[in-house]
């Protein structure tokens, strides 16, 4: 047999972990002859502390970014009214949406950290996803508003008076602040959909500041004041793809789509390599939130596994392998004999 790589870059041994190499968890029937349950859950604890630590770090990042964005928002709003710049106002409006989004993201991380209970068995981790959904909707609204205003000014017969020097100075301040915020948020953008939404919003602000600076430079050098409206349209055009991407990812999580980073056939192949496993069906894998995967499957085993009382060690081995090699933190398996599997009329892959 050969080794194959999982979507996370881990190398897994095609032999599987197997009962002989699994260390039974406390309370599991590790010794032959001890009765074992027909189904069980395998939840490893290695990911909890790391996730909790990461969530705390994300809250700190968000709090700092909120302080920076709120300060620059005030500066840009005042600068937009004084200078008469629509692009600066658009950037300020985008920054306002970002501020609201960042606050939502911060609240979501606090809510998501609440422990599970009888009514919310998975806890409140989906709060991050709903926060990202709100962010995406806000971005779409801002893009629509900016587009309408920019088109109206662009085709207006009245010349817009823009104080380009002030517009340029405020935009430079916004650029620096957005760059600092981007560096702060970058650390959490890969591990959390909620943080990714916040990161993308600030990235859009940074690009918006660049567009405002470019428009101010054009006005100063050529006197073409409608460059301000053109820059506003550019800002709106940058917002839309990010909003669509974020909303698509949110829909994938809420729709319980199999995460793109997980290879279901690879998981099945790995499980079939476990000694005693003869078939795997009714496989389901989805994400509660970013990086928190849930897996369930029916596992058909050889009669000898039941006879030797090895279902407990097998469950341990399967759970440990999925956790180690595929980053699946919560897995549930129904161990069943072949004759039972044949009775399941609605069984599927």
Coordinates of C-alpha atoms in Angstrom, one line a residue:
X1 CA 0.0 0.0 0.0
X2 CA 1.1 3.6 -0.5
X3 CA 0.9 6.7 1.6
X4 CA -1.3 9.6 0.5
X5 CA -1.6 13.2 1.6
X6 CA -4.7 14.7 3.1
X7 CA -5.9 18.2 2.2
X8 CA -4.1 19.8 5.1
X9 CA -0.7 18.5 4.0
X10 CA -0.4 15.7 6.6
X11 CA 1.0 12.4 5.4
X12 CA -1.1 9.4 6.5
X13 CA -0.1 5.8 6.7
X14 CA -2.5 3.8 4.5
X15 CA -2.3 1.0 7.2
X16 CA -4.4 3.2 9.4
X17 CA -4.0 3.4 13.2
X18 CA -5.8 0.2 14.0
X19 CA -6.9 -1.2 17.3
X20 CA -3.5 -2.5 18.2
X21 CA -1.9 0.9 17.8
X22 CA -4.7 3.0 19.5
X23 CA -4.6 4.0 23.1
X24 CA -8.0 3.6 24.5
X25 CA -9.6 6.7 26.1
X26 CA -10.7 6.4 29.7
X27 CA -13.9 4.5 30.0
X28 CA -13.6 2.8 26.6
X29 CA -13.7 -1.0 26.4
X30 CA -10.1 -1.6 25.6
X31 CA -9.9 -5.2 26.8
X32 CA -11.2 -8.2 24.9
X33 CA -14.5 -9.5 26.2
X34 CA -15.8 -6.2 27.5
X35 CA -19.1 -5.1 25.9
X36 CA -18.8 -2.1 23.6
X37 CA -21.5 0.3 22.3
X38 CA -22.7 0.0 18.8
X39 CA -22.1 3.7 18.2
X40 CA -20.0 6.3 19.8
X41 CA -18.6 9.7 19.4
X42 CA -14.9 10.6 19.3
X43 CA -14.1 14.1 20.3
X44 CA -10.5 15.1 20.8
X45 CA -9.5 17.9 23.1
X46 CA -6.3 19.0 21.3
X47 CA -8.1 21.6 19.2
X48 CA -10.1 23.3 22.0
X49 CA -7.3 25.1 23.8
X50 CA -5.7 26.3 20.5
X51 CA -9.1 27.5 19.2
X52 CA -9.8 29.3 22.5
X53 CA -6.4 30.9 22.5
X54 CA -6.9 31.9 18.9
X55 CA -10.3 33.4 19.6
X56 CA -8.8 35.5 22.4
X57 CA -6.0 36.8 20.1
X58 CA -8.7 37.6 17.5
X59 CA -10.7 39.6 20.0
X60 CA -7.6 41.7 20.8
X61 CA -6.8 42.2 17.1
X62 CA -10.4 43.3 16.5
X63 CA -10.4 45.7 19.4
X64 CA -7.3 47.4 18.2
X65 CA -8.5 47.6 14.6
X66 CA -11.8 49.1 15.8
X67 CA -10.0 51.9 17.7
X68 CA -8.0 52.7 14.6
X69 CA -10.9 52.6 12.1
X70 CA -13.2 54.6 14.3
X71 CA -10.5 57.4 14.6
X72 CA -9.9 57.5 10.9
X73 CA -13.6 57.4 10.1
X74 CA -14.1 60.7 12.0
X75 CA -11.1 62.2 10.1
X76 CA -12.4 61.0 6.7
X77 CA -15.9 62.1 7.3
X78 CA -14.9 65.6 8.3
X79 CA -12.4 65.7 5.4
X80 CA -15.1 64.6 2.9
X81 CA -17.5 67.4 3.9
X82 CA -14.9 70.1 4.0
X83 CA -13.2 69.0 0.7
X84 CA -16.4 68.1 -1.1
X85 CA -14.8 64.8 -2.2
X86 CA -17.3 62.1 -3.1
X87 CA -14.6 59.4 -3.3
X88 CA -13.4 60.4 0.2
X89 CA -17.0 60.3 1.4
X90 CA -17.4 56.9 -0.3
X91 CA -14.3 55.7 1.4
X92 CA -15.6 57.0 4.7
X93 CA -18.9 55.2 4.1
X94 CA -17.0 52.0 3.4
X95 CA -15.0 52.6 6.5
X96 CA -18.3 53.0 8.5
X97 CA -19.5 49.7 7.2
X98 CA -16.1 48.2 8.2
X99 CA -16.4 49.7 11.7
X100 CA -19.9 48.2 12.1
X101 CA -18.6 44.9 10.6
X102 CA -15.6 44.8 13.0
X103 CA -17.9 45.5 16.0
X104 CA -20.2 42.7 14.8
X105 CA -17.2 40.4 14.4
X106 CA -15.9 41.3 17.9
X107 CA -19.3 40.6 19.4
X108 CA -19.5 37.3 17.4
X109 CA -16.2 36.1 18.8
X110 CA -17.4 36.8 22.4
X111 CA -20.7 35.0 21.7
X112 CA -19.0 32.1 20.0
X113 CA -16.8 31.5 23.1
X114 CA -19.9 30.7 25.2
X115 CA -20.0 27.0 26.2
X116 CA -22.4 24.4 24.8
X117 CA -25.6 23.6 26.7
X118 CA -28.6 21.4 26.3
X119 CA -30.4 23.7 23.8
X120 CA -27.2 24.6 21.9
X121 CA -25.3 21.3 21.7
X122 CA -22.6 22.8 19.5
X123 CA -22.4 25.9 21.5
X124 CA -22.5 29.3 19.8
X125 CA -19.8 28.9 17.3
X126 CA -22.1 29.7 14.4
X127 CA -22.3 33.2 15.7
X128 CA -19.1 33.9 13.7
X129 CA -20.8 32.8 10.6
X130 CA -23.8 35.0 11.2
X131 CA -21.4 37.9 11.9
X132 CA -19.7 37.3 8.5
X133 CA -23.2 37.2 6.9
X134 CA -24.0 40.6 8.3
X135 CA -20.6 41.9 7.1
X136 CA -21.4 40.7 3.5
X137 CA -24.8 42.4 3.5
X138 CA -23.4 45.7 4.7
X139 CA -20.7 45.6 2.0
X140 CA -23.4 45.1 -0.7
X141 CA -25.4 48.0 0.6
X142 CA -22.4 50.3 0.7
X143 CA -21.5 49.4 -2.9
X144 CA -25.0 50.1 -4.1
X145 CA -25.1 53.5 -2.4
X146 CA -21.7 54.6 -3.7
X147 CA -22.5 53.5 -7.2
X148 CA -25.7 55.5 -7.4
X149 CA -24.1 58.6 -6.0
X150 CA -21.0 58.3 -8.2
X151 CA -23.0 57.8 -11.4
X152 CA -25.2 60.8 -10.5
X153 CA -22.2 63.1 -10.0
X154 CA -20.3 61.7 -13.1
X155 CA -23.2 62.6 -15.5
X156 CA -24.2 65.8 -13.8
X157 CA -23.8 69.0 -15.8
X158 CA -22.8 70.9 -12.6
X159 CA -19.1 70.9 -11.9
X160 CA -18.1 69.5 -8.5
X161 CA -15.8 71.6 -6.4
X162 CA -13.2 69.5 -4.7
X163 CA -10.4 70.6 -2.4
X164 CA -7.8 68.2 -3.8
X165 CA -5.0 69.0 -1.3
X166 CA -7.2 68.3 1.8
X167 CA -8.6 65.3 0.0
X168 CA -5.1 64.0 -0.6
X169 CA -3.9 64.5 2.9
X170 CA -6.9 62.8 4.5
X171 CA -6.6 59.9 2.1
X172 CA -2.9 59.4 3.0
X173 CA -3.9 59.2 6.7
X174 CA -6.5 56.6 5.9
X175 CA -4.0 54.6 3.8
X176 CA -1.5 54.4 6.7
X177 CA -4.2 53.5 9.3
X178 CA -5.7 50.8 7.0
X179 CA -2.3 49.3 6.4
X180 CA -1.6 49.1 10.2
X181 CA -5.1 47.5 10.7
X182 CA -4.5 45.1 7.9
X183 CA -1.2 43.9 9.6
X184 CA -3.1 43.4 12.9
X185 CA -5.9 41.4 11.4
X186 CA -3.8 39.3 9.1
X187 CA -2.9 36.8 11.8
X188 CA -6.5 35.6 12.3
X189 CA -7.7 35.8 8.7
X190 CA -6.7 32.3 7.8
X191 CA -8.3 30.5 10.7
X192 CA -11.7 32.3 11.0
X193 CA -14.4 33.1 8.5
X194 CA -15.4 36.0 10.7
X195 CA -11.9 37.3 10.9
X196 CA -11.5 36.9 7.1
X197 CA -14.5 39.1 6.6
X198 CA -13.0 41.8 8.8
X199 CA -9.6 41.4 7.0
X200 CA -11.2 41.8 3.6
X201 CA -13.2 44.8 4.6
X202 CA -10.0 46.6 5.8
X203 CA -8.2 45.5 2.7
X204 CA -11.0 47.1 0.6
X205 CA -10.5 50.3 2.7
X206 CA -6.8 50.3 1.9
X207 CA -7.5 50.0 -1.8
X208 CA -10.1 52.7 -1.5
X209 CA -7.6 55.0 0.1
X210 CA -5.3 54.3 -2.9
X211 CA -8.1 55.2 -5.3
X212 CA -8.8 58.5 -3.5
X213 CA -5.1 59.4 -3.5
X214 CA -5.0 58.7 -7.3
X215 CA -8.1 60.8 -7.9
X216 CA -6.6 63.7 -5.8
X217 CA -3.4 63.5 -7.8
X218 CA -5.3 63.7 -11.1
X219 CA -7.3 66.7 -9.9
X220 CA -4.2 68.5 -8.7
X221 CA -2.3 67.8 -11.9
X222 CA -5.0 68.2 -14.6
X223 CA -8.0 69.9 -12.9
X224 CA -10.3 67.0 -14.0
X225 CA -12.6 67.0 -10.9
X226 CA -14.8 64.1 -12.1
X227 CA -11.9 61.9 -11.3
X228 CA -13.4 61.9 -7.9
X229 CA -16.6 60.2 -9.1
X230 CA -14.5 57.7 -11.2
X231 CA -12.6 56.8 -8.0
X232 CA -15.9 56.3 -6.2
X233 CA -17.0 53.8 -8.8
X234 CA -13.6 52.0 -8.5
X235 CA -14.1 51.7 -4.8
X236 CA -17.6 50.3 -5.3
X237 CA -16.2 47.8 -7.9
X238 CA -13.6 46.6 -5.3
X239 CA -16.3 46.1 -2.7
X240 CA -18.6 43.8 -4.7
X241 CA -16.3 40.8 -5.4
X242 CA -15.3 40.7 -1.8
X243 CA -18.9 40.8 -0.6
X244 CA -19.9 38.0 -3.0
X245 CA -16.9 35.9 -2.0
X246 CA -17.7 36.3 1.7
X247 CA -21.5 35.5 1.2
X248 CA -20.6 32.5 -0.9
X249 CA -18.5 31.1 1.9
X250 CA -21.2 31.8 4.5
X251 CA -23.8 30.0 2.3
X252 CA -21.4 27.0 2.1
X253 CA -21.2 26.7 5.9
X254 CA -24.9 27.4 6.5
X255 CA -25.8 24.9 3.7
X256 CA -23.6 22.3 5.4
X257 CA -21.6 21.8 2.2
X258 CA -18.6 19.5 2.6
X259 CA -15.6 21.8 3.3
X260 CA -13.5 22.3 0.2
X261 CA -10.4 21.5 2.2
X262 CA -11.6 18.0 3.1
X263 CA -11.4 15.0 0.7
X264 CA -14.3 12.7 1.6
X265 CA -12.9 9.8 -0.5
X266 CA -9.5 10.3 1.2
X267 CA -11.1 10.0 4.6
X268 CA -13.1 6.9 3.5
X269 CA -10.0 5.3 2.1
X270 CA -8.1 6.0 5.3
X271 CA -10.9 4.5 7.4
X272 CA -11.1 1.4 5.2
X273 CA -7.4 0.8 5.9
X274 CA -8.2 0.3 9.6
X275 CA -8.0 -3.5 10.5
X276 CA -11.4 -4.9 10.8
X277 CA -13.2 -2.3 8.7
X278 CA -14.9 -3.7 5.6
X279 CA -17.1 -0.8 4.5
X280 CA -18.0 2.8 5.3
X281 CA -21.3 4.4 4.3
X282 CA -23.7 7.2 5.2
X283 CA -20.7 9.6 5.4
X284 CA -21.5 13.2 6.3
X285 CA -19.0 16.0 6.9
X286 CA -19.7 19.7 7.5
X287 CA -18.4 22.7 9.2
X288 CA -19.9 24.4 12.3
X289 CA -17.7 27.4 11.6
X290 CA -14.3 28.0 10.1
X291 CA -11.9 25.1 10.8
X292 CA -14.4 23.3 13.2
X293 CA -15.4 20.2 11.3
X294 CA -18.0 17.5 12.2
X295 CA -18.0 14.0 10.7
X296 CA -20.3 11.1 11.0
X297 CA -20.4 7.7 9.3
X298 CA -21.6 4.1 9.6
X299 CA -18.7 1.7 9.8
X300 CA -19.2 -2.0 8.8
X301 CA -16.8 -4.3 10.6
X302 CA -15.8 -7.9 10.6
X303 CA -17.6 -10.2 13.1
X304 CA -14.3 -10.8 14.8
X305 CA -14.2 -7.2 16.0
X306 CA -17.3 -7.8 18.1
X307 CA -16.2 -11.3 19.1
X308 CA -12.9 -10.0 20.5
X309 CA -14.5 -6.9 22.1
X310 CA -12.4 -4.5 20.0
X311 CA -15.0 -2.0 19.1
X312 CA -13.8 0.4 21.7
X313 CA -10.2 0.5 20.5
X314 CA -11.5 0.8 16.9
X315 CA -13.5 3.8 17.8
X316 CA -10.5 5.4 19.5
X317 CA -8.4 4.7 16.4
X318 CA -10.9 6.1 14.0
X319 CA -11.4 9.2 16.0
X320 CA -7.7 9.8 16.5
X321 CA -6.9 9.3 12.9
X322 CA -9.5 11.8 11.7
X323 CA -8.4 14.3 14.2
X324 CA -4.7 13.9 13.5
X325 CA -4.8 13.6 9.7
X326 CA -7.8 15.6 8.7
X327 CA -8.3 18.1 11.5
X328 CA -11.8 16.7 12.2
X329 CA -12.3 17.5 15.9
X330 CA -15.7 16.0 16.4
X331 CA -16.5 12.6 14.8
X332 CA -19.4 10.1 15.4
X333 CA -19.3 6.5 14.2
X334 CA -22.0 3.8 14.2
X335 CA -20.2 0.5 14.3
X336 CA -22.3 -2.2 12.7
X337 CA -22.1 -5.8 11.4
X338 CA -22.6 -6.5 7.7
X339 CA -26.0 -8.1 8.2
X340 CA -27.3 -4.9 9.9
X341 CA -25.9 -2.7 7.0
X342 CA -27.8 -4.8 4.5
X343 CA -31.1 -3.9 6.3
X344 CA -30.6 -0.2 5.9
X345 CA -32.7 0.6 2.9
X346 CA -31.7 4.2 2.8
X347 CA -28.0 3.7 3.2
X348 CA -25.9 5.8 0.9
X349 CA -22.4 6.7 0.3

